[in-house]
Structure formats: C-alpha cells, structure tokens
Amino acid sequence: MKFTYEAYARLIRTIREAGYEMMDYHSFHNAKKCCILRHDVDMDLGAAVDFAEFEADLEGGPVKATYFILISSGLYNPYSKECAENLKRIVRAGHEIGLHFDEKRYMDEEDFDSGRLLECVIHESALLSDMIGKRVRCVSMHRPSKRFLEENIHFEGIVNSYSKKFFKEFKYMSDSRMRWREDAERIIAEGKEQKLHILTHPIWYAHSEKNLRDVLQAYIYAAIPERYALVKDNFTNLQEVISLEDFI
Ligand SMILES: [Zn+2]
C-alpha cells in the first residue's frame, strides 16, 4: 500500500466493503464486525489535523478515529495556542482525543513500577482533559516496554489500547516506521477477522508518496522557519539581529 491520502481512502473503502463497522474503543461491542482506527501523533500535530479533516471529508461518509496526543513531547506542545487550536479542529472533525503516554518520561524499564505508572497516566489524562475541555477516556503507549505489555494494566475509567483485549481479540495492524508488517489490504479485503484494530501515523501520508527518509527530512527542515517564527513572537526586532534568509 502506498502512503498517500488516495491509498488511505481506498483502504477505508475496503474496510467498509468487507462489512466492518467503524467503531471506537467504547462502542466496538455493538458491531458484529468492527474496526477501530487509531492514530498516534508522535511528532507532527499539523499533519494530524490535515488527516483528521481528510477523514471527516471522505467519500462514503466521515470516519471517526482516535487521535492519541503526547503531552510530554519536546516536539510539540499541546498547551501552546497553535496546538490547542489544532486539537479543537480534530475534535470538530468528529474524532476522539486520547492520551499518548511515554513511560520513559518517568522511568527506565529496569525501574518499572506499575503503581507509579498508573498514577502518571491518571495525572496526564487529567491535564489533557483540562486542555481539550473533555474527559480523556483512552490511552495508548508511546513505544511501550516489554514489562508494560506483560502487566496488562487496567486504568480505572480509561481504556488501555495496549491491553490484551485489543491485541488478542482484535487483529492488530500498524504502519509503524512507515512499514506494514503484513498485507493489511489483503487481510481486510478477505474479511475473515471479526475485529480490526488499525494504527496509522498521519505524518507518513501525503498527496504524493514520499519515502521514510524524505518525510523525516522535510519534517526536520520545517523546524527552522517554525522556530524562527516562535523566536520572532518572543523577541522584539529579531530581524535586526538575524533574518530567516540567513538559515536558507
Ligand atoms: Zn508513539
């Protein structure tokens, strides 16, 4: 499968034609054949917004997905004005916001402590809920440790998308590192699985296909004008000292 918007739209059409109903982490029991769409926002919230609005606008009707947002990342700040507006746009496009949680922010694998992790997830969920003005009801782990997966932790009132249920009862497929581990399109089209759990990363998708290196290079290069604009907003007469052209 190509990493283009067009190919993604085709994937959604295949899911629908194979008889799956698009459900979320709370409603999936209501469908005989269901598909949960999940997106982890590891780096680029702007790409996530474009994707969210694209999904809302799909031919054949909008799809509802869950966008998992990191609040502990150094790559975007969901509390900034721009990101807050982007989160609102994702919600307005009909999607759910979940917490993407990075356990390495708090502990190394050798110091793994499920009680502490539980507290940290509850704390970050409350912070994100406050930011979006809506209760966060699900969490996904950013690069989960083996220990975390083994523990199958239950968070009171928050669905753990990495719990055994969503991995054992569901057919889970992911495009991590811009690579499907199996032929997702074929598996979906065959329709043999009753429950699908599909993770995609909006940053990989564009109107024309790029490879992994190009996507990451463009993302890193884009940081220069973005950082310049931010410094300009916070430093009077920046252009008298240095201009954006000096970096290009
Ligand atoms: Zn992640």
CSV table of C-alpha atoms and ligand atoms in Angstrom, one decimal:
chain,number,residue,atom,x,y,z
A,1,MET,CA,0.0,0.0,0.0
A,2,LYS,CA,1.2,3.5,-0.9
A,3,PHE,CA,1.5,6.1,1.8
A,4,THR,CA,-0.9,8.6,0.1
A,5,TYR,CA,-4.2,10.1,1.0
A,6,GLU,CA,-5.7,8.4,-2.0
A,7,ALA,CA,-4.4,4.9,-0.9
A,8,TYR,CA,-5.7,5.6,2.6
A,9,ALA,CA,-9.1,6.4,1.2
A,10,ARG,CA,-9.1,3.2,-0.7
A,11,LEU,CA,-8.2,1.3,2.5
A,12,ILE,CA,-11.2,2.8,4.2
A,13,ARG,CA,-13.4,1.8,1.3
A,14,THR,CA,-12.0,-1.8,1.5
A,15,ILE,CA,-12.8,-1.9,5.2
A,16,ARG,CA,-16.4,-0.8,4.6
A,17,GLU,CA,-16.9,-3.1,1.6
A,18,ALA,CA,-15.7,-6.1,3.7
A,19,GLY,CA,-18.6,-5.4,6.1
A,20,TYR,CA,-16.7,-3.8,9.0
A,21,GLU,CA,-18.4,-1.0,11.0
A,22,MET,CA,-16.1,1.8,12.2
A,23,MET,CA,-16.3,1.8,16.0
A,24,ASP,CA,-14.2,3.2,18.8
A,25,TYR,CA,-12.7,1.8,22.0
A,26,HIS,CA,-16.0,2.3,23.8
A,27,SER,CA,-18.6,1.2,21.3
A,28,PHE,CA,-17.0,-1.8,19.5
A,29,HIS,CA,-19.2,-4.4,21.2
A,30,ASN,CA,-22.2,-3.0,19.4
A,31,ALA,CA,-21.0,-4.3,16.0
A,32,LYS,CA,-20.5,-7.9,14.9
A,33,LYS,CA,-17.7,-6.9,12.6
A,34,CYS,CA,-15.9,-3.8,13.8
A,35,CYS,CA,-12.8,-1.7,13.0
A,36,ILE,CA,-11.1,0.7,15.4
A,37,LEU,CA,-9.0,3.3,13.7
A,38,ARG,CA,-6.2,4.7,15.8
A,39,HIS,CA,-3.6,7.4,15.1
A,40,ASP,CA,-0.6,8.1,17.2
A,41,VAL,CA,0.7,11.6,17.0
A,42,ASP,CA,4.4,11.2,17.7
A,43,MET,CA,5.8,14.2,16.0
A,44,ASP,CA,3.6,16.4,13.9
A,45,LEU,CA,0.2,17.7,15.1
A,46,GLY,CA,-0.2,19.8,12.0
A,47,ALA,CA,-0.1,16.6,9.8
A,48,ALA,CA,-2.7,15.0,12.2
A,49,VAL,CA,-5.1,17.9,11.7
A,50,ASP,CA,-4.9,17.7,7.9
A,51,PHE,CA,-5.5,13.9,8.2
A,52,ALA,CA,-8.4,14.4,10.7
A,53,GLU,CA,-10.2,16.8,8.3
A,54,PHE,CA,-9.5,14.5,5.4
A,55,GLU,CA,-11.1,11.6,7.2
A,56,ALA,CA,-14.1,13.7,8.0
A,57,ASP,CA,-14.5,14.5,4.3
A,58,LEU,CA,-14.1,11.0,2.9
A,59,GLU,CA,-16.3,9.8,0.1
A,60,GLY,CA,-18.7,7.4,1.5
A,61,GLY,CA,-19.0,9.4,4.8
A,62,PRO,CA,-16.8,10.5,7.5
A,63,VAL,CA,-14.8,8.1,9.7
A,64,LYS,CA,-14.3,8.6,13.3
A,65,ALA,CA,-10.8,7.8,14.7
A,66,THR,CA,-9.0,8.2,18.0
A,67,TYR,CA,-6.0,10.6,17.9
A,68,PHE,CA,-3.5,9.9,20.6
A,69,ILE,CA,-1.7,13.0,21.8
A,70,LEU,CA,1.6,13.2,23.7
A,71,ILE,CA,1.8,15.9,26.3
A,72,SER,CA,5.3,15.1,27.4
A,73,SER,CA,7.0,15.5,24.0
A,74,GLY,CA,9.7,18.0,23.1
A,75,LEU,CA,8.4,18.1,19.5
A,76,TYR,CA,5.1,19.8,20.0
A,77,ASN,CA,3.4,21.5,23.0
A,78,PRO,CA,-0.4,20.8,23.1
A,79,TYR,CA,-0.8,23.7,25.6
A,80,SER,CA,0.5,26.2,23.1
A,81,LYS,CA,-2.1,28.4,21.3
A,82,GLU,CA,-1.5,26.9,17.9
A,83,CYS,CA,-1.6,23.3,19.1
A,84,ALA,CA,-4.7,24.0,21.2
A,85,GLU,CA,-6.5,25.2,18.1
A,86,ASN,CA,-5.3,22.1,16.2
A,87,LEU,CA,-6.7,19.9,18.9
A,88,LYS,CA,-10.1,21.7,18.6
A,89,ARG,CA,-10.1,21.1,14.9
A,90,ILE,CA,-9.5,17.4,15.4
A,91,VAL,CA,-12.5,17.3,17.8
A,92,ARG,CA,-14.6,19.4,15.4
A,93,ALA,CA,-13.8,16.9,12.6
A,94,GLY,CA,-15.6,14.3,14.8
A,95,HIS,CA,-12.7,12.4,16.3
A,96,GLU,CA,-11.8,11.4,19.8
A,97,ILE,CA,-8.7,12.6,21.6
A,98,GLY,CA,-6.8,10.0,23.7
A,99,LEU,CA,-3.6,10.3,25.7
A,100,HIS,CA,-0.4,9.0,24.1
A,101,PHE,CA,1.8,8.3,27.1
A,102,ASP,CA,5.6,7.9,27.2
A,103,GLU,CA,6.6,5.9,30.2
A,104,LYS,CA,10.3,6.7,29.6
A,105,ARG,CA,9.4,10.3,30.7
A,106,TYR,CA,9.1,8.8,34.2
A,107,MET,CA,11.0,5.6,34.5
A,108,ASP,CA,13.5,3.2,32.8
A,109,GLU,CA,12.5,-0.3,32.1
A,110,GLU,CA,14.6,-1.7,34.9
A,111,ASP,CA,12.8,0.6,37.4
A,112,PHE,CA,9.4,-0.3,36.1
A,113,ASP,CA,6.7,0.4,38.7
A,114,SER,CA,3.1,-0.2,37.6
A,115,GLY,CA,1.6,1.7,40.6
A,116,ARG,CA,3.6,4.8,39.7
A,117,LEU,CA,2.8,4.4,36.1
A,118,LEU,CA,-0.9,4.2,36.9
A,119,GLU,CA,-0.7,7.5,38.8
A,120,CYS,CA,1.2,9.2,36.0
A,121,VAL,CA,-1.3,8.1,33.4
A,122,ILE,CA,-4.2,9.4,35.5
A,123,HIS,CA,-2.3,12.7,36.1
A,124,GLU,CA,-1.5,13.2,32.4
A,125,SER,CA,-5.1,12.3,31.4
A,126,ALA,CA,-6.4,14.9,33.7
A,127,LEU,CA,-4.1,17.5,32.3
A,128,LEU,CA,-5.0,16.7,28.7
A,129,SER,CA,-8.7,16.6,29.6
A,130,ASP,CA,-8.3,20.1,31.0
A,131,MET,CA,-6.6,21.3,27.8
A,132,ILE,CA,-9.3,19.9,25.5
A,133,GLY,CA,-12.3,20.6,27.8
A,134,LYS,CA,-13.4,17.0,27.5
A,135,ARG,CA,-12.7,13.9,29.6
A,136,VAL,CA,-9.9,11.7,28.1
A,137,ARG,CA,-11.2,8.2,28.1
A,138,CYS,CA,-8.4,6.2,26.4
A,139,VAL,CA,-4.6,5.9,26.5
A,140,SER,CA,-2.0,4.4,24.1
A,141,MET,CA,1.6,3.9,25.0
A,142,HIS,CA,4.4,5.5,23.0
A,143,ARG,CA,6.9,2.7,22.4
A,144,PRO,CA,5.8,0.6,25.3
A,145,SER,CA,8.3,-1.5,27.2
A,146,LYS,CA,8.0,-5.3,27.3
A,147,ARG,CA,7.2,-5.0,31.0
A,148,PHE,CA,4.3,-2.7,30.3
A,149,LEU,CA,2.8,-5.1,27.7
A,150,GLU,CA,3.2,-8.1,30.1
A,151,GLU,CA,1.5,-6.4,33.0
A,152,ASN,CA,-1.8,-5.7,31.1
A,153,ILE,CA,-2.5,-2.8,33.3
A,154,HIS,CA,-6.1,-1.7,33.9
A,155,PHE,CA,-6.6,2.1,34.3
A,156,GLU,CA,-9.9,2.9,36.1
A,157,GLY,CA,-12.1,4.8,33.7
A,158,ILE,CA,-9.5,4.9,30.9
A,159,VAL,CA,-9.3,2.3,28.2
A,160,ASN,CA,-5.8,0.9,27.7
A,161,SER,CA,-5.5,0.4,24.0
A,162,TYR,CA,-2.5,-1.8,24.6
A,163,SER,CA,-4.4,-4.2,26.8
A,164,LYS,CA,-4.5,-7.8,25.8
A,165,LYS,CA,-8.1,-7.4,24.7
A,166,PHE,CA,-7.2,-5.1,21.8
A,167,PHE,CA,-4.3,-7.3,20.8
A,168,LYS,CA,-5.6,-10.8,21.3
A,169,GLU,CA,-9.3,-10.4,20.4
A,170,PHE,CA,-8.6,-8.0,17.6
A,171,LYS,CA,-6.5,-8.3,14.5
A,172,TYR,CA,-3.9,-5.5,15.1
A,173,MET,CA,-2.0,-4.0,12.2
A,174,SER,CA,0.2,-1.0,12.2
A,175,ASP,CA,2.2,1.2,9.8
A,176,SER,CA,5.0,1.9,12.3
A,177,ARG,CA,8.2,3.2,10.8
A,178,MET,CA,6.3,3.5,7.5
A,179,ARG,CA,6.1,-0.2,7.0
A,180,TRP,CA,3.1,-2.6,7.3
A,181,ARG,CA,4.4,-5.9,8.7
A,182,GLU,CA,1.8,-7.8,6.7
A,183,ASP,CA,-0.5,-7.3,3.7
A,184,ALA,CA,-3.1,-5.2,5.5
A,185,GLU,CA,-5.2,-4.6,2.4
A,186,ARG,CA,-5.5,-8.3,1.6
A,187,ILE,CA,-6.4,-9.3,5.2
A,188,ILE,CA,-9.1,-6.6,5.4
A,189,ALA,CA,-10.5,-7.4,1.9
A,190,GLU,CA,-10.8,-11.1,2.8
A,191,GLY,CA,-12.9,-10.1,5.8
A,192,LYS,CA,-12.1,-13.2,7.8
A,193,GLU,CA,-11.2,-11.4,11.0
A,194,GLN,CA,-14.2,-10.2,13.1
A,195,LYS,CA,-12.4,-7.3,14.8
A,196,LEU,CA,-9.8,-5.0,13.4
A,197,HIS,CA,-7.5,-2.6,15.3
A,198,ILE,CA,-5.6,-0.4,12.9
A,199,LEU,CA,-2.8,2.0,13.9
A,200,THR,CA,-1.7,4.6,11.3
A,201,HIS,CA,0.5,7.6,11.7
A,202,PRO,CA,-0.8,10.7,9.8
A,203,ILE,CA,2.7,12.1,9.2
A,204,TRP,CA,3.5,9.3,6.7
A,205,TYR,CA,0.7,10.2,4.4
A,206,ALA,CA,0.7,13.0,1.7
A,207,HIS,CA,-0.9,13.7,-1.6
A,208,SER,CA,2.2,12.3,-3.4
A,209,GLU,CA,4.2,9.4,-1.9
A,210,LYS,CA,7.5,10.1,-0.1
A,211,ASN,CA,9.8,7.6,1.4
A,212,LEU,CA,10.6,7.5,5.1
A,213,ARG,CA,13.9,9.5,4.8
A,214,ASP,CA,12.2,12.3,2.8
A,215,VAL,CA,9.3,12.5,5.3
A,216,LEU,CA,11.7,12.9,8.2
A,217,GLN,CA,14.0,15.2,6.4
A,218,ALA,CA,11.1,17.5,5.4
A,219,TYR,CA,9.8,17.5,9.0
A,220,ILE,CA,13.2,18.4,10.5
A,221,TYR,CA,13.8,21.1,7.9
A,222,ALA,CA,10.4,22.6,8.6
A,223,ALA,CA,11.5,23.2,12.1
A,224,ILE,CA,13.8,26.2,11.1
A,225,PRO,CA,11.0,28.6,9.9
A,226,GLU,CA,8.7,27.4,12.7
A,227,ARG,CA,11.4,28.1,15.3
A,228,TYR,CA,12.2,31.4,13.7
A,229,ALA,CA,8.6,32.5,13.8
A,230,LEU,CA,8.4,31.5,17.5
A,231,VAL,CA,11.5,33.4,18.4
A,232,LYS,CA,10.2,36.4,16.5
A,233,ASP,CA,7.0,36.3,18.5
A,234,ASN,CA,9.0,36.5,21.7
A,235,PHE,CA,12.0,38.7,20.8
A,236,THR,CA,11.5,42.3,19.7
A,237,ASN,CA,13.0,43.2,16.3
A,238,LEU,CA,14.6,39.8,15.7
A,239,GLN,CA,15.1,40.7,12.1
A,240,GLU,CA,17.5,43.4,13.0
A,241,VAL,CA,19.7,40.7,14.5
A,242,ILE,CA,19.1,37.8,12.2
A,243,SER,CA,16.7,37.1,9.3
A,244,LEU,CA,15.1,33.8,8.3
A,245,GLU,CA,17.0,34.0,5.0
A,246,ASP,CA,20.2,33.6,6.9
A,247,PHE,CA,19.2,30.0,7.5
A,248,ILE,CA,18.4,29.0,4.0
B,1,ZN,ZN,4.1,6.9,19.7
